């Protein structure tokens, strides 16, 4: 169920790049090299599967804000192209189809400016092309293609059929075409990815408030169900071995207290220097709360196919980074994890825990690049 490769063309500081993605991918670099743009491009693929790609681009400032910001050749079109390839995602496909094709799909979406006749607002993102392909030996067979407002699909017998109706310029076919097993499987997989940019820890943060007493198999993006995630582990799964070990590693002698939820779920921390004084979520320091939220994201009852963390070291004291690295490595045994970080210390700790060397994000000829990546999209040390 793993993402294996990503290709990004024409996005902000990224002119064009393609690189492999591993079970645990760690990207490290300084300010201004484009680390977050690589992370954000992956999030836009997730948005395409959920049907919110145009909204996400609008939140970034619209089309003019997302295109490659460097020099262009005369005649170059302003286009953003994103492509991902996925290993066998384990879908229950028809036997004949799976025997012939396997099921290692690739999905590509291309976005550009609105044409005058399109049903879209002047600055709204317009889907120019989409394609969902399946590898068959060295060949790729297209099973879904969309150009402009028209789209077609190929069934398991190989027949092509036009989709009824017309897609709006801002709508992705992947999010709207239903009833085809391979398309549904890819959409569900990409839409299930989770992205954590860092959590609010101010006085009004959702982390500091009780959560509804509803079983929570995974953490919300804003962390608002953190207490329910802990309660689900403690009282439904009845297994907090990894959670307790991570807290002991980070705060020796401390304990996480999670009472059985009534109307709401809550938690508190008790520290060895004040053993009779539990500290509620609203009283915890920003760094402690941030660390607990990361534990909720990485050790929840059920993990999504991919967990992406953007600068998880924010607000954390350096002493917590080894414990965080161990937790990330533990999560990577259960799912795919993508980490973008400023912290060389965190990157080194992850290499110690998981044996995975970080990839250095750099600028090359003014564009975002990865150190050691060849023009063919292969790392020199993996050839």
Short mmCIF file of C-alpha atoms in Angstrom, two decimals:
data_model
loop_
_atom_site.label_atom_id
_atom_site.label_comp_id
_atom_site.label_asym_id
_atom_site.label_seq_id
_atom_site.Cartn_x
_atom_site.Cartn_y
_atom_site.Cartn_z
CA UNK A 1 0.00 0.00 0.00
CA UNK A 2 2.99 2.29 -0.48
CA UNK A 3 3.71 5.40 -2.47
CA UNK A 4 6.79 4.52 -4.55
CA UNK A 5 7.51 7.61 -6.69
CA UNK A 6 6.42 11.22 -7.00
CA UNK A 7 6.90 13.65 -9.88
CA UNK A 8 6.35 17.40 -9.49
CA UNK A 9 6.53 19.84 -12.39
CA UNK A 10 6.02 23.59 -12.21
CA UNK A 11 5.11 24.02 -8.54
CA UNK A 12 6.46 27.11 -6.76
CA UNK A 13 10.21 26.53 -6.28
CA UNK A 14 10.08 23.15 -8.05
CA UNK A 15 10.86 23.34 -11.75
CA UNK A 16 10.75 19.58 -12.32
CA UNK A 17 11.69 16.71 -10.05
CA UNK A 18 10.97 13.01 -9.78
CA UNK A 19 12.24 10.82 -6.96
CA UNK A 20 11.52 7.51 -5.20
CA UNK A 21 9.72 7.40 -1.86
CA UNK A 22 10.58 4.80 0.74
CA UNK A 23 8.78 3.28 3.71
CA UNK A 24 10.33 6.08 5.77
CA UNK A 25 11.38 9.18 3.84
CA UNK A 26 13.22 11.99 5.64
CA UNK A 27 13.86 15.32 3.89
CA UNK A 28 16.08 17.81 5.69
CA UNK A 29 17.29 21.28 4.74
CA UNK A 30 17.50 24.93 5.69
CA UNK A 31 15.01 27.73 5.19
CA UNK A 32 14.06 28.69 1.66
CA UNK A 33 15.18 25.55 -0.18
CA UNK A 34 11.62 24.31 -0.87
CA UNK A 35 11.15 21.43 1.61
CA UNK A 36 7.58 22.45 2.36
CA UNK A 37 6.80 22.69 -1.37
CA UNK A 38 7.66 19.00 -1.76
CA UNK A 39 5.42 18.19 1.20
CA UNK A 40 2.66 20.45 -0.06
CA UNK A 41 2.72 18.91 -3.55
CA UNK A 42 1.97 15.54 -1.98
CA UNK A 43 -0.88 17.13 -0.07
CA UNK A 44 -2.33 18.47 -3.33
CA UNK A 45 -2.46 14.91 -4.71
CA UNK A 46 -4.42 13.99 -1.59
CA UNK A 47 -6.74 16.94 -2.27
CA UNK A 48 -7.30 15.75 -5.86
CA UNK A 49 -8.55 12.42 -4.52
CA UNK A 50 -10.84 14.16 -2.05
CA UNK A 51 -12.20 16.56 -4.67
CA UNK A 52 -10.79 19.69 -2.98
CA UNK A 53 -7.81 20.46 -5.24
CA UNK A 54 -9.19 23.77 -6.56
CA UNK A 55 -10.05 24.87 -3.00
CA UNK A 56 -6.54 24.08 -1.75
CA UNK A 57 -4.96 26.05 -4.59
CA UNK A 58 -7.31 28.96 -3.89
CA UNK A 59 -6.18 28.93 -0.24
CA UNK A 60 -2.58 29.24 -1.42
CA UNK A 61 -3.45 32.44 -3.25
CA UNK A 62 -4.79 31.10 -6.52
CA UNK A 63 -3.15 29.92 -9.70
CA UNK A 64 -0.65 32.75 -9.97
CA UNK A 65 0.80 31.74 -6.59
CA UNK A 66 1.39 28.03 -7.26
CA UNK A 67 3.28 28.00 -10.55
CA UNK A 68 7.03 27.66 -10.96
CA UNK A 69 8.47 30.99 -9.86
CA UNK A 70 11.69 30.90 -11.89
CA UNK A 71 12.56 31.81 -15.45
CA UNK A 72 10.58 30.30 -18.30
CA UNK A 73 11.33 29.70 -21.93
CA UNK A 74 9.34 31.66 -24.48
CA UNK A 75 6.11 29.83 -25.17
CA UNK A 76 6.12 27.77 -21.97
CA UNK A 77 2.63 27.28 -20.60
CA UNK A 78 1.82 27.92 -16.96
CA UNK A 79 0.99 24.40 -15.87
CA UNK A 80 1.30 22.42 -12.64
CA UNK A 81 1.66 18.67 -13.01
CA UNK A 82 1.67 16.13 -10.18
CA UNK A 83 2.13 12.39 -10.57
CA UNK A 84 2.37 9.57 -8.04
CA UNK A 85 2.99 5.88 -8.44
CA UNK A 86 1.77 3.36 -5.89
CA UNK A 87 2.81 -0.20 -5.17
CA UNK A 88 0.17 -2.91 -5.11
CA UNK A 89 -2.53 -1.38 -2.89
CA UNK A 90 -4.14 -4.70 -2.05
CA UNK A 91 -7.52 -3.98 -3.62
CA UNK A 92 -9.84 -6.92 -4.24
CA UNK A 93 -9.74 -6.77 -8.03
CA UNK A 94 -11.38 -9.19 -10.48
CA UNK A 95 -9.06 -12.21 -10.77
CA UNK A 96 -8.59 -11.91 -14.54
CA UNK A 97 -7.78 -8.21 -14.26
CA UNK A 98 -5.26 -8.67 -11.46
CA UNK A 99 -3.59 -11.62 -13.17
CA UNK A 100 -3.06 -9.58 -16.33
CA UNK A 101 -2.18 -6.22 -14.88
CA UNK A 102 -1.13 -6.68 -11.28
CA UNK A 103 -2.32 -3.50 -9.60
CA UNK A 104 0.43 -0.91 -9.30
CA UNK A 105 -1.27 2.28 -10.46
CA UNK A 106 -0.03 5.73 -11.37
CA UNK A 107 -2.13 8.87 -11.11
CA UNK A 108 -1.37 12.21 -12.75
CA UNK A 109 -3.22 15.50 -12.61
CA UNK A 110 -2.36 18.65 -14.56
CA UNK A 111 -3.71 22.08 -13.62
CA UNK A 112 -3.71 25.36 -15.55
CA UNK A 113 -5.50 28.65 -16.01
CA UNK A 114 -9.12 28.83 -17.05
CA UNK A 115 -9.95 29.11 -20.73
CA UNK A 116 -12.57 31.78 -21.58
CA UNK A 117 -15.31 29.24 -22.32
CA UNK A 118 -14.82 27.10 -19.23
CA UNK A 119 -17.34 26.94 -16.39
CA UNK A 120 -14.94 28.42 -13.84
CA UNK A 121 -14.14 31.74 -12.20
CA UNK A 122 -11.35 33.83 -13.79
CA UNK A 123 -8.60 32.86 -11.32
CA UNK A 124 -9.88 29.41 -10.42
CA UNK A 125 -7.70 26.33 -10.95
CA UNK A 126 -8.78 24.33 -13.98
CA UNK A 127 -8.06 20.63 -14.35
CA UNK A 128 -6.50 20.27 -17.79
CA UNK A 129 -5.76 16.55 -17.75
CA UNK A 130 -5.95 13.51 -15.52
CA UNK A 131 -4.84 9.97 -16.12
CA UNK A 132 -4.91 6.78 -14.09
CA UNK A 133 -2.66 4.08 -15.46
CA UNK A 134 -1.87 0.48 -14.59
CA UNK A 135 1.53 -1.06 -15.26
CA UNK A 136 1.50 -4.20 -17.43
CA UNK A 137 5.05 -5.42 -17.72
CA UNK A 138 6.90 -2.48 -19.23
CA UNK A 139 3.73 -1.00 -20.68
CA UNK A 140 1.26 1.35 -19.07
CA UNK A 141 -2.42 0.89 -19.77
CA UNK A 142 -4.68 3.88 -19.22
CA UNK A 143 -7.90 3.04 -17.36
CA UNK A 144 -9.11 6.61 -16.77
CA UNK A 145 -8.35 9.73 -18.79
CA UNK A 146 -9.79 13.18 -18.62
CA UNK A 147 -9.04 16.09 -20.94
CA UNK A 148 -10.89 19.28 -20.20
CA UNK A 149 -14.48 18.44 -19.30
CA UNK A 150 -14.57 15.07 -21.07
CA UNK A 151 -13.44 11.79 -19.53
CA UNK A 152 -13.51 8.10 -20.35
CA UNK A 153 -12.84 4.86 -18.48
CA UNK A 154 -11.74 1.39 -19.52
CA UNK A 155 -13.46 -1.61 -17.98
CA UNK A 156 -11.87 -4.96 -17.12
CA UNK A 157 -12.72 -6.26 -20.61
CA UNK A 158 -10.67 -3.44 -22.13
CA UNK A 159 -13.65 -1.46 -23.47
CA UNK A 160 -13.54 2.33 -23.37
CA UNK A 161 -16.67 4.27 -22.51
CA UNK A 162 -17.29 7.99 -22.22
CA UNK A 163 -18.48 9.20 -18.85
CA UNK A 164 -21.95 10.71 -18.88
CA UNK A 165 -22.30 14.38 -18.03
CA UNK A 166 -19.64 17.04 -17.92
CA UNK A 167 -17.17 17.68 -15.15
CA UNK A 168 -16.76 21.23 -13.95
CA UNK A 169 -13.35 22.71 -14.71
CA UNK A 170 -12.43 22.57 -11.02
CA UNK A 171 -13.58 18.96 -10.43
CA UNK A 172 -11.23 16.01 -10.55
CA UNK A 173 -12.40 12.87 -12.30
CA UNK A 174 -10.69 10.74 -9.65
CA UNK A 175 -12.96 12.18 -6.96
CA UNK A 176 -16.13 11.97 -9.04
CA UNK A 177 -15.96 8.70 -10.99
CA UNK A 178 -17.49 5.91 -8.91
CA UNK A 179 -18.27 2.24 -9.39
CA UNK A 180 -14.98 1.10 -10.97
CA UNK A 181 -12.97 -1.05 -8.55
CA UNK A 182 -9.51 0.13 -9.59
CA UNK A 183 -10.47 3.82 -9.59
CA UNK A 184 -12.28 3.52 -6.26
CA UNK A 185 -9.27 1.76 -4.70
CA UNK A 186 -6.82 4.47 -5.78
CA UNK A 187 -9.12 7.29 -4.68
CA UNK A 188 -9.71 5.73 -1.27
CA UNK A 189 -5.99 5.12 -0.73
CA UNK A 190 -4.89 8.66 -1.65
CA UNK A 191 -7.78 10.26 0.25
CA UNK A 192 -6.86 8.30 3.39
CA UNK A 193 -3.39 9.89 3.69
CA UNK A 194 -2.94 12.15 6.73
CA UNK A 195 -0.91 15.37 6.94
CA UNK A 196 0.21 17.02 10.16
CA UNK A 197 1.73 20.49 9.80
CA UNK A 198 2.21 21.06 13.50
CA UNK A 199 -0.42 21.64 16.14
CA UNK A 200 -1.71 24.77 17.79
CA UNK A 201 -0.72 24.92 21.44
CA UNK A 202 -2.16 28.31 22.43
CA UNK A 203 -4.74 28.64 25.19
CA UNK A 204 -7.62 28.01 22.76
CA UNK A 205 -5.94 25.04 21.04
CA UNK A 206 -8.19 22.03 20.36
CA UNK A 207 -5.51 19.92 22.04
CA UNK A 208 -6.26 21.59 25.38
CA UNK A 209 -9.99 20.89 25.28
CA UNK A 210 -11.84 17.67 26.17
CA UNK A 211 -12.84 15.52 23.19
CA UNK A 212 -16.19 13.93 22.52
CA UNK A 213 -16.46 10.45 24.00
CA UNK A 214 -16.37 8.71 20.61
CA UNK A 215 -13.88 5.95 19.76
CA UNK A 216 -11.14 7.52 17.64
CA UNK A 217 -9.04 5.16 15.50
CA UNK A 218 -6.76 7.96 14.26
CA UNK A 219 -5.95 11.58 15.02
CA UNK A 220 -7.72 14.48 13.33
CA UNK A 221 -5.50 16.91 11.41
CA UNK A 222 -5.97 19.59 14.09
CA UNK A 223 -5.58 17.15 16.98
CA UNK A 224 -9.05 17.93 18.30
CA UNK A 225 -9.75 14.29 19.21
CA UNK A 226 -6.41 13.63 20.93
CA UNK A 227 -8.00 12.70 24.26
CA UNK A 228 -10.32 10.26 22.45
CA UNK A 229 -7.33 8.72 20.61
CA UNK A 230 -5.62 8.07 23.95
CA UNK A 231 -8.84 6.74 25.50
CA UNK A 232 -9.34 4.40 22.52
CA UNK A 233 -5.88 2.93 23.02
CA UNK A 234 -6.25 2.66 26.79
CA UNK A 235 -9.81 1.40 27.17
CA UNK A 236 -10.84 -0.14 23.84
CA UNK A 237 -7.63 -1.58 22.45
CA UNK A 238 -6.30 -1.99 25.99
CA UNK A 239 -2.75 -1.72 24.68
CA UNK A 240 -0.65 1.35 25.43
CA UNK A 241 2.75 -0.35 25.53
CA UNK A 242 4.23 1.81 22.75
CA UNK A 243 2.56 4.95 24.07
CA UNK A 244 3.77 4.39 27.63
CA UNK A 245 7.29 3.56 26.40
CA UNK A 246 7.45 6.76 24.33
CA UNK A 247 6.36 8.88 27.32
CA UNK A 248 8.89 7.19 29.59
CA UNK A 249 11.63 7.80 27.02
CA UNK A 250 10.71 11.48 26.72
CA UNK A 251 9.78 12.19 30.36
CA UNK A 252 11.40 9.60 32.65
CA UNK A 253 9.14 8.76 35.56
CA UNK A 254 6.11 10.58 34.15
CA UNK A 255 2.79 8.93 33.33
CA UNK A 256 -0.17 9.68 31.09
CA UNK A 257 -3.48 9.41 32.93
CA UNK A 258 -6.55 8.65 30.80
CA UNK A 259 -9.79 8.07 32.72
CA UNK A 260 -12.68 6.12 31.23
CA UNK A 261 -14.65 8.70 29.16
CA UNK A 262 -18.09 9.75 30.28
CA UNK A 263 -19.57 12.59 28.21
CA UNK A 264 -16.07 13.65 27.19
CA UNK A 265 -12.60 12.15 26.94
CA UNK A 266 -9.77 13.80 28.87
CA UNK A 267 -6.17 13.15 29.85
CA UNK A 268 -3.56 14.51 32.21
CA UNK A 269 0.14 14.06 32.94
CA UNK A 270 1.77 13.29 36.27
CA UNK A 271 5.47 14.03 36.73
CA UNK A 272 7.85 12.44 39.27
CA UNK A 273 8.68 15.67 41.08
CA UNK A 274 4.95 16.27 41.82
CA UNK A 275 3.48 12.75 41.96
CA UNK A 276 0.18 13.83 43.55
CA UNK A 277 -0.48 16.74 41.22
CA UNK A 278 -1.84 15.72 37.79
CA UNK A 279 -1.54 18.37 35.09
CA UNK A 280 -4.56 18.65 32.78
CA UNK A 281 -4.08 19.30 29.06
CA UNK A 282 -4.85 22.99 29.54
CA UNK A 283 -1.89 23.25 31.97
CA UNK A 284 0.80 21.44 29.99
CA UNK A 285 3.66 23.29 28.31
CA UNK A 286 3.54 23.88 24.56
CA UNK A 287 6.36 21.41 23.94
CA UNK A 288 4.83 18.66 26.04
CA UNK A 289 1.47 19.08 24.35
CA UNK A 290 3.05 19.10 20.89
CA UNK A 291 4.91 15.89 21.69
CA UNK A 292 1.76 14.17 22.95
CA UNK A 293 -0.10 15.18 19.78
CA UNK A 294 2.66 13.61 17.67
CA UNK A 295 2.31 10.43 19.70
CA UNK A 296 -1.41 10.47 18.94
CA UNK A 297 -0.70 10.85 15.22
CA UNK A 298 1.93 8.10 15.11
CA UNK A 299 0.65 5.50 17.59
CA UNK A 300 -3.11 5.62 17.10
CA UNK A 301 -5.31 2.53 16.99
CA UNK A 302 -5.33 2.54 13.18
CA UNK A 303 -2.80 4.32 10.97
CA UNK A 304 -3.59 5.63 7.47
CA UNK A 305 -1.65 4.42 4.40
CA UNK A 306 0.69 7.41 4.74
CA UNK A 307 1.47 9.82 7.58
CA UNK A 308 3.23 13.05 6.55
CA UNK A 309 4.85 15.30 9.16
CA UNK A 310 5.99 18.83 8.38
CA UNK A 311 8.64 20.11 10.82
CA UNK A 312 7.48 17.97 13.75
CA UNK A 313 10.34 19.32 15.88
CA UNK A 314 8.58 22.69 16.23
CA UNK A 315 8.24 23.70 19.92
CA UNK A 316 10.09 20.59 21.08
CA UNK A 317 13.11 20.75 23.36
CA UNK A 318 16.10 18.97 21.73
CA UNK A 319 16.01 16.39 24.54
CA UNK A 320 12.68 15.09 23.11
CA UNK A 321 14.01 14.42 19.60
CA UNK A 322 15.42 10.93 20.29
CA UNK A 323 12.06 9.85 21.70
CA UNK A 324 10.28 11.35 18.70
CA UNK A 325 12.65 9.59 16.30
CA UNK A 326 12.02 6.25 18.01
CA UNK A 327 8.25 6.81 17.75
CA UNK A 328 8.48 7.70 14.05
CA UNK A 329 10.58 4.59 13.39
CA UNK A 330 8.02 2.51 15.27
CA UNK A 331 5.17 3.97 13.20
CA UNK A 332 7.08 3.21 9.98
CA UNK A 333 6.80 -0.47 10.87
CA UNK A 334 3.03 -0.12 10.53
CA UNK A 335 2.66 2.39 7.70
CA UNK A 336 4.53 4.73 5.37
CA UNK A 337 5.91 7.90 6.95
CA UNK A 338 7.16 11.09 5.26
CA UNK A 339 9.08 13.59 7.40
CA UNK A 340 10.16 17.11 6.42
CA UNK A 341 12.43 18.78 8.94
CA UNK A 342 14.83 21.64 9.63
CA UNK A 343 16.48 19.62 12.36
CA UNK A 344 19.68 17.79 11.53
CA UNK A 345 19.54 16.35 15.05
CA UNK A 346 16.15 14.75 14.34
CA UNK A 347 17.39 13.46 10.98
CA UNK A 348 20.45 11.90 12.64
CA UNK A 349 18.29 10.34 15.36
CA UNK A 350 16.02 8.81 12.71
CA UNK A 351 19.05 7.34 10.94
CA UNK A 352 20.15 5.81 14.25
CA UNK A 353 16.68 4.37 15.00
CA UNK A 354 15.63 3.24 11.52
CA UNK A 355 18.85 3.07 9.49
CA UNK A 356 17.40 5.55 6.99
CA UNK A 357 19.64 8.40 5.86
CA UNK A 358 17.93 11.74 5.33
CA UNK A 359 17.86 13.32 1.87
CA UNK A 360 19.22 16.84 1.76
CA UNK A 361 16.93 19.38 0.08
CA UNK A 362 18.98 21.98 -1.81
CA UNK A 363 18.67 24.64 -4.47
CA UNK A 364 20.21 23.78 -7.83
CA UNK A 365 20.14 26.40 -10.56
CA UNK A 366 17.52 28.22 -8.53
CA UNK A 367 15.16 25.24 -8.24
CA UNK A 368 14.40 22.79 -5.43
CA UNK A 369 16.39 19.57 -5.74
CA UNK A 370 17.56 16.61 -3.64
CA UNK A 371 21.27 16.04 -3.09
CA UNK A 372 22.46 12.90 -4.88
CA UNK A 373 19.42 12.64 -7.17
CA UNK A 374 20.23 11.96 -10.81
CA UNK A 375 18.26 13.49 -13.72
CA UNK A 376 16.69 10.03 -14.17
CA UNK A 377 15.08 10.24 -10.72
CA UNK A 378 17.43 7.75 -9.02
CA UNK A 379 19.65 8.36 -6.03
CA UNK A 380 23.30 7.64 -6.72
CA UNK A 381 23.66 5.51 -3.58
CA UNK A 382 20.71 3.32 -4.63
CA UNK A 383 21.69 2.60 -8.21
#
